[in-house]
């Protein structure tokens, strides 16, 4: 469930980054109703109406919904963080690809999904960067999926995460000459949860120490690193790689000794 499956083309040599076809599978379609993220273990099917945040909380998307040729009702949503592996909304199609002019940074604080008020975690946002390129997944929603996805993401991203919407141009890896307009959720420096730049070692320490209602902050980092690994050598994210390296260096300090585990 969640992110679509990356398929290794038949005949590809294992361990070699090859161009992959990225296909959503009907079985992947999430079943979670749109709306507030239920605390893990308490998920239940609720009517959309009961999930609608109070008017005072709802933050309507600021970007006009980007339209592409073809189905006027269709909308593409670009994910570059947790949306890469856990979109949790129904979609009709998905593509791996990238956006130009932005770099991804772990500069957004999170006190719900991967952190708490006392120990905010760090999640990603997009930074305008003329030479930047950020890889992720674009999901196509059509018909009723559009309002359901936007209602759900408004709560998950805007109300709970401090993100705002922005129109971006998405380049599918399989057809970069046919770019798509897409909606992205971006945490700007003006939002109260924004933490801004920090040394990668400090970010790694924060990630190692934090968890929230959606799980540990380390899971968030490693799932994103997994995705980037699957994208192949053409997809580089030095900021992400530096944080993963820093985590690897620090993990021994966080791991209990054999004596402590009484493994002897
Ligand atoms: N908007 C970015 C980042 C999304 C993101 O990571 N948002 C957090 C909100 S703070 C989230 O949904 N976290 C859910 C989780 O960590 O599983 C994306 O397109 O993926």
Short mmCIF file of C-alpha atoms and ligand atoms in Angstrom, two decimals:
data_model
loop_
_atom_site.label_atom_id
_atom_site.label_comp_id
_atom_site.label_asym_id
_atom_site.label_seq_id
_atom_site.Cartn_x
_atom_site.Cartn_y
_atom_site.Cartn_z
CA UNK A 1 0.00 0.00 0.00
CA UNK A 2 1.15 3.56 -0.33
CA UNK A 3 3.84 4.48 -2.86
CA UNK A 4 3.70 2.72 -6.19
CA UNK A 5 6.09 -0.11 -6.83
CA UNK A 6 9.38 0.37 -8.65
CA UNK A 7 9.73 -2.45 -11.13
CA UNK A 8 13.10 -3.73 -12.24
CA UNK A 9 12.80 -4.38 -16.00
CA UNK A 10 13.21 -8.08 -16.76
CA UNK A 11 16.76 -9.07 -17.50
CA UNK A 12 18.24 -6.22 -15.54
CA UNK A 13 21.36 -7.21 -13.62
CA UNK A 14 20.66 -7.11 -9.85
CA UNK A 15 22.27 -4.21 -8.04
CA UNK A 16 22.73 -2.16 -11.19
CA UNK A 17 20.76 1.09 -11.26
CA UNK A 18 18.64 0.77 -14.38
CA UNK A 19 15.87 2.92 -15.73
CA UNK A 20 12.75 1.54 -14.17
CA UNK A 21 9.20 1.73 -15.24
CA UNK A 22 7.15 3.09 -12.39
CA UNK A 23 3.66 1.74 -12.27
CA UNK A 24 0.98 2.20 -9.69
CA UNK A 25 -0.82 -1.02 -8.80
CA UNK A 26 -4.52 -1.04 -8.02
CA UNK A 27 -3.60 -3.06 -4.97
CA UNK A 28 -1.47 -0.17 -3.80
CA UNK A 29 -4.43 2.14 -3.60
CA UNK A 30 -4.62 3.26 0.01
CA UNK A 31 -7.80 2.69 1.98
CA UNK A 32 -7.35 5.43 4.55
CA UNK A 33 -10.11 8.07 4.34
CA UNK A 34 -8.85 11.64 3.78
CA UNK A 35 -8.55 13.84 6.82
CA UNK A 36 -6.54 13.93 10.06
CA UNK A 37 -3.86 11.29 10.39
CA UNK A 38 -5.24 8.83 12.96
CA UNK A 39 -2.85 7.98 15.77
CA UNK A 40 -1.29 4.64 14.75
CA UNK A 41 -3.34 1.76 16.09
CA UNK A 42 -6.53 3.79 16.19
CA UNK A 43 -7.16 3.92 12.44
CA UNK A 44 -10.78 3.41 11.58
CA UNK A 45 -12.96 4.08 8.60
CA UNK A 46 -14.57 7.46 9.21
CA UNK A 47 -16.79 9.48 6.96
CA UNK A 48 -15.00 12.29 5.17
CA UNK A 49 -17.30 14.79 6.90
CA UNK A 50 -16.04 13.82 10.34
CA UNK A 51 -12.46 14.27 9.10
CA UNK A 52 -12.96 17.80 7.85
CA UNK A 53 -10.91 20.11 10.07
CA UNK A 54 -12.74 23.00 11.76
CA UNK A 55 -12.96 26.04 9.45
CA UNK A 56 -10.51 27.91 11.68
CA UNK A 57 -7.93 25.19 11.09
CA UNK A 58 -8.38 24.52 7.41
CA UNK A 59 -5.72 26.12 5.23
CA UNK A 60 -6.92 26.22 1.64
CA UNK A 61 -4.24 25.68 -1.01
CA UNK A 62 -2.86 29.02 -2.15
CA UNK A 63 -1.76 27.86 -5.61
CA UNK A 64 -4.38 27.63 -8.32
CA UNK A 65 -4.68 23.97 -9.25
CA UNK A 66 -2.24 23.38 -12.11
CA UNK A 67 -3.91 21.93 -15.15
CA UNK A 68 -2.36 19.97 -17.97
CA UNK A 69 -3.73 19.24 -21.43
CA UNK A 70 -6.08 16.30 -21.61
CA UNK A 71 -8.40 15.59 -18.70
CA UNK A 72 -9.30 19.03 -17.23
CA UNK A 73 -10.29 17.32 -13.99
CA UNK A 74 -6.91 15.62 -13.59
CA UNK A 75 -4.33 16.99 -11.17
CA UNK A 76 -0.75 15.91 -10.57
CA UNK A 77 0.63 16.10 -7.01
CA UNK A 78 4.43 16.06 -6.56
CA UNK A 79 5.84 14.27 -3.50
CA UNK A 80 9.47 14.54 -2.44
CA UNK A 81 9.39 13.48 1.24
CA UNK A 82 6.99 11.14 3.01
CA UNK A 83 4.62 11.39 0.05
CA UNK A 84 7.19 9.40 -1.90
CA UNK A 85 6.55 6.26 0.16
CA UNK A 86 3.22 7.01 1.89
CA UNK A 87 0.87 9.09 -0.23
CA UNK A 88 -2.15 7.58 1.55
CA UNK A 89 -4.61 9.00 -0.97
CA UNK A 90 -6.18 7.28 -3.98
CA UNK A 91 -4.50 8.08 -7.30
CA UNK A 92 -4.84 6.94 -10.90
CA UNK A 93 -1.22 7.02 -12.04
CA UNK A 94 2.27 7.84 -10.78
CA UNK A 95 5.65 8.78 -12.25
CA UNK A 96 9.18 8.96 -10.90
CA UNK A 97 10.89 12.16 -11.96
CA UNK A 98 12.23 15.50 -10.85
CA UNK A 99 11.63 19.22 -10.53
CA UNK A 100 14.28 21.80 -11.50
CA UNK A 101 15.03 25.00 -9.62
CA UNK A 102 14.55 23.49 -6.16
CA UNK A 103 16.75 21.64 -3.66
CA UNK A 104 15.42 19.40 -0.90
CA UNK A 105 16.45 20.23 2.65
CA UNK A 106 15.68 18.80 6.10
CA UNK A 107 14.88 22.29 7.30
CA UNK A 108 11.24 21.91 8.41
CA UNK A 109 10.48 21.06 12.04
CA UNK A 110 7.77 18.54 12.79
CA UNK A 111 6.02 18.21 16.15
CA UNK A 112 3.35 15.72 15.04
CA UNK A 113 4.38 13.10 12.49
CA UNK A 114 8.08 12.58 13.37
CA UNK A 115 8.56 14.68 16.49
CA UNK A 116 6.87 16.27 19.49
CA UNK A 117 6.50 19.75 20.95
CA UNK A 118 9.44 19.07 23.26
CA UNK A 119 11.56 17.30 20.62
CA UNK A 120 10.60 18.47 17.13
CA UNK A 121 11.80 16.17 14.35
CA UNK A 122 13.14 17.30 10.98
CA UNK A 123 11.35 16.68 7.68
CA UNK A 124 12.00 17.99 4.19
CA UNK A 125 10.92 21.04 2.29
CA UNK A 126 11.95 22.58 -1.03
CA UNK A 127 14.36 25.49 -1.23
CA UNK A 128 14.38 27.67 -4.34
CA UNK A 129 17.78 26.99 -5.94
CA UNK A 130 18.41 27.99 -9.54
CA UNK A 131 20.77 25.05 -10.03
CA UNK A 132 18.77 22.64 -7.89
CA UNK A 133 17.08 19.42 -8.96
CA UNK A 134 14.86 17.33 -6.65
CA UNK A 135 13.70 13.81 -7.43
CA UNK A 136 10.37 12.46 -6.23
CA UNK A 137 7.09 10.96 -7.36
CA UNK A 138 4.16 12.66 -9.09
CA UNK A 139 0.71 11.18 -8.52
CA UNK A 140 -2.23 11.80 -10.86
CA UNK A 141 -5.61 12.20 -9.24
CA UNK A 142 -8.79 12.36 -11.30
CA UNK A 143 -12.47 13.04 -10.75
CA UNK A 144 -13.50 12.55 -7.12
CA UNK A 145 -9.93 11.64 -6.21
CA UNK A 146 -8.97 15.33 -6.62
CA UNK A 147 -11.13 16.72 -3.80
CA UNK A 148 -10.46 13.68 -1.58
CA UNK A 149 -6.69 13.98 -2.01
CA UNK A 150 -6.64 17.75 -1.47
CA UNK A 151 -8.85 17.50 1.62
CA UNK A 152 -6.60 14.82 3.09
CA UNK A 153 -3.34 16.59 2.21
CA UNK A 154 -4.65 19.89 3.50
CA UNK A 155 -4.84 18.35 6.96
CA UNK A 156 -1.70 16.19 6.74
CA UNK A 157 0.53 18.81 5.11
CA UNK A 158 -0.94 22.24 5.81
CA UNK A 159 -2.77 22.00 9.11
CA UNK A 160 -0.47 19.45 10.80
CA UNK A 161 2.74 20.16 8.90
CA UNK A 162 2.86 23.87 8.13
CA UNK A 163 3.21 23.34 4.35
CA UNK A 164 1.72 25.56 1.68
CA UNK A 165 0.96 24.67 -1.95
CA UNK A 166 3.07 25.71 -4.92
CA UNK A 167 2.86 24.97 -8.64
CA UNK A 168 5.95 23.23 -9.99
CA UNK A 169 6.99 21.77 -13.34
CA UNK A 170 7.60 18.02 -13.07
CA UNK A 171 9.81 16.10 -15.51
CA UNK A 172 8.97 12.36 -15.67
CA UNK A 173 12.18 10.32 -15.84
CA UNK A 174 10.76 8.34 -18.78
CA UNK A 175 9.66 11.41 -20.73
CA UNK A 176 11.51 14.52 -19.55
CA UNK A 177 10.62 16.20 -22.82
CA UNK A 178 6.94 16.10 -21.79
CA UNK A 179 6.90 17.98 -18.46
CA UNK A 180 3.76 18.22 -16.34
CA UNK A 181 2.42 20.98 -14.12
CA UNK A 182 2.01 19.68 -10.59
CA UNK A 183 1.03 20.81 -7.11
CA UNK A 184 3.72 20.56 -4.43
CA UNK A 185 3.53 21.16 -0.69
CA UNK A 186 6.37 23.42 0.42
CA UNK A 187 7.22 24.65 3.93
CA UNK A 188 8.36 28.26 3.59
CA UNK A 189 10.59 30.08 6.12
CA UNK A 190 7.52 32.03 7.23
CA UNK A 191 5.75 29.00 8.73
CA UNK A 192 6.10 28.62 12.52
CA UNK A 193 7.60 25.14 12.29
CA UNK A 194 10.48 26.16 9.99
CA UNK A 195 13.88 25.40 11.55
CA UNK A 196 16.16 26.42 8.68
CA UNK A 197 19.73 25.34 7.97
CA UNK A 198 21.93 23.43 10.42
CA UNK A 199 25.09 21.30 10.05
CA UNK A 200 24.20 17.83 8.71
CA UNK A 201 25.67 16.29 11.86
CA UNK A 202 23.27 18.32 14.01
CA UNK A 203 20.34 17.36 11.77
CA UNK A 204 21.37 13.69 12.03
CA UNK A 205 21.48 13.92 15.84
CA UNK A 206 17.99 15.44 15.89
CA UNK A 207 16.64 12.74 13.57
CA UNK A 208 18.16 9.98 15.69
CA UNK A 209 16.52 11.37 18.82
CA UNK A 210 12.98 12.10 17.58
CA UNK A 211 9.76 10.22 16.93
CA UNK A 212 6.13 11.21 16.43
CA UNK A 213 2.67 9.81 15.68
CA UNK A 214 3.77 8.52 12.25
CA UNK A 215 6.92 6.84 13.56
CA UNK A 216 10.60 7.47 14.16
CA UNK A 217 12.32 10.34 12.35
CA UNK A 218 15.06 7.87 11.30
CA UNK A 219 12.50 5.84 9.34
CA UNK A 220 11.55 9.01 7.47
CA UNK A 221 15.21 9.62 6.54
CA UNK A 222 15.99 6.04 5.51
CA UNK A 223 12.83 5.53 3.45
CA UNK A 224 13.67 8.66 1.48
CA UNK A 225 17.27 7.46 1.06
CA UNK A 226 15.92 4.09 -0.17
CA UNK A 227 13.83 5.84 -2.80
CA UNK A 228 16.78 7.89 -4.01
CA UNK A 229 18.88 4.70 -4.24
CA UNK A 230 16.23 3.17 -6.51
CA UNK A 231 16.19 6.25 -8.74
CA UNK A 232 19.68 5.42 -9.88
CA UNK A 233 22.99 7.25 -10.22
CA UNK A 234 21.49 10.15 -12.12
CA UNK A 235 19.58 11.19 -8.99
CA UNK A 236 21.94 12.72 -6.45
CA UNK A 237 21.05 14.47 -3.19
CA UNK A 238 24.25 15.43 -1.39
CA UNK A 239 22.39 16.94 1.59
CA UNK A 240 20.45 13.69 2.15
CA UNK A 241 23.55 11.55 1.68
CA UNK A 242 25.54 13.65 4.16
CA UNK A 243 22.85 13.21 6.82
CA UNK A 244 22.66 9.44 6.20
CA UNK A 245 26.46 9.24 6.49
CA UNK A 246 26.39 11.25 9.73
CA UNK A 247 23.70 8.92 11.13
CA UNK A 248 25.85 5.90 10.23
CA UNK A 249 28.80 7.42 12.07
CA UNK A 250 26.74 8.18 15.17
CA UNK A 251 24.67 5.00 15.37
CA UNK A 252 27.33 3.03 17.33
CA UNK A 253 27.02 5.67 20.05
CA UNK A 254 23.27 5.09 20.17
CA UNK A 255 23.51 1.30 20.21
CA UNK A 256 23.55 -0.46 23.59
CA UNK A 257 26.59 -2.59 24.34
CA UNK A 258 26.36 -6.38 24.51
CA UNK A 259 26.59 -6.15 28.29
CA UNK A 260 23.66 -3.74 28.37
CA UNK A 261 21.67 -6.15 26.24
CA UNK A 262 22.80 -8.99 28.47
CA UNK A 263 23.73 -10.91 25.35
CA UNK A 264 26.75 -12.45 26.95
N1 LIG B 1 5.56 17.87 1.19
C1 LIG B 1 6.68 16.96 1.18
C2 LIG B 1 7.02 16.54 2.56
C3 LIG B 1 5.86 15.84 3.12
C4 LIG B 1 6.08 15.43 4.51
O1 LIG B 1 7.04 14.74 4.81
N2 LIG B 1 5.14 15.89 5.32
C5 LIG B 1 5.06 15.42 6.67
C6 LIG B 1 4.30 16.45 7.46
S1 LIG B 1 5.32 17.23 8.58
C7 LIG B 1 4.30 14.11 6.64
O2 LIG B 1 3.30 13.99 5.98
N3 LIG B 1 4.78 13.14 7.35
C8 LIG B 1 4.10 11.86 7.37
C9 LIG B 1 5.13 10.84 7.80
O3 LIG B 1 6.17 11.27 8.29
O4 LIG B 1 4.89 9.63 7.61
C10 LIG B 1 6.36 15.78 0.27
O5 LIG B 1 5.82 16.10 -0.78
O6 LIG B 1 6.62 14.61 0.53
#
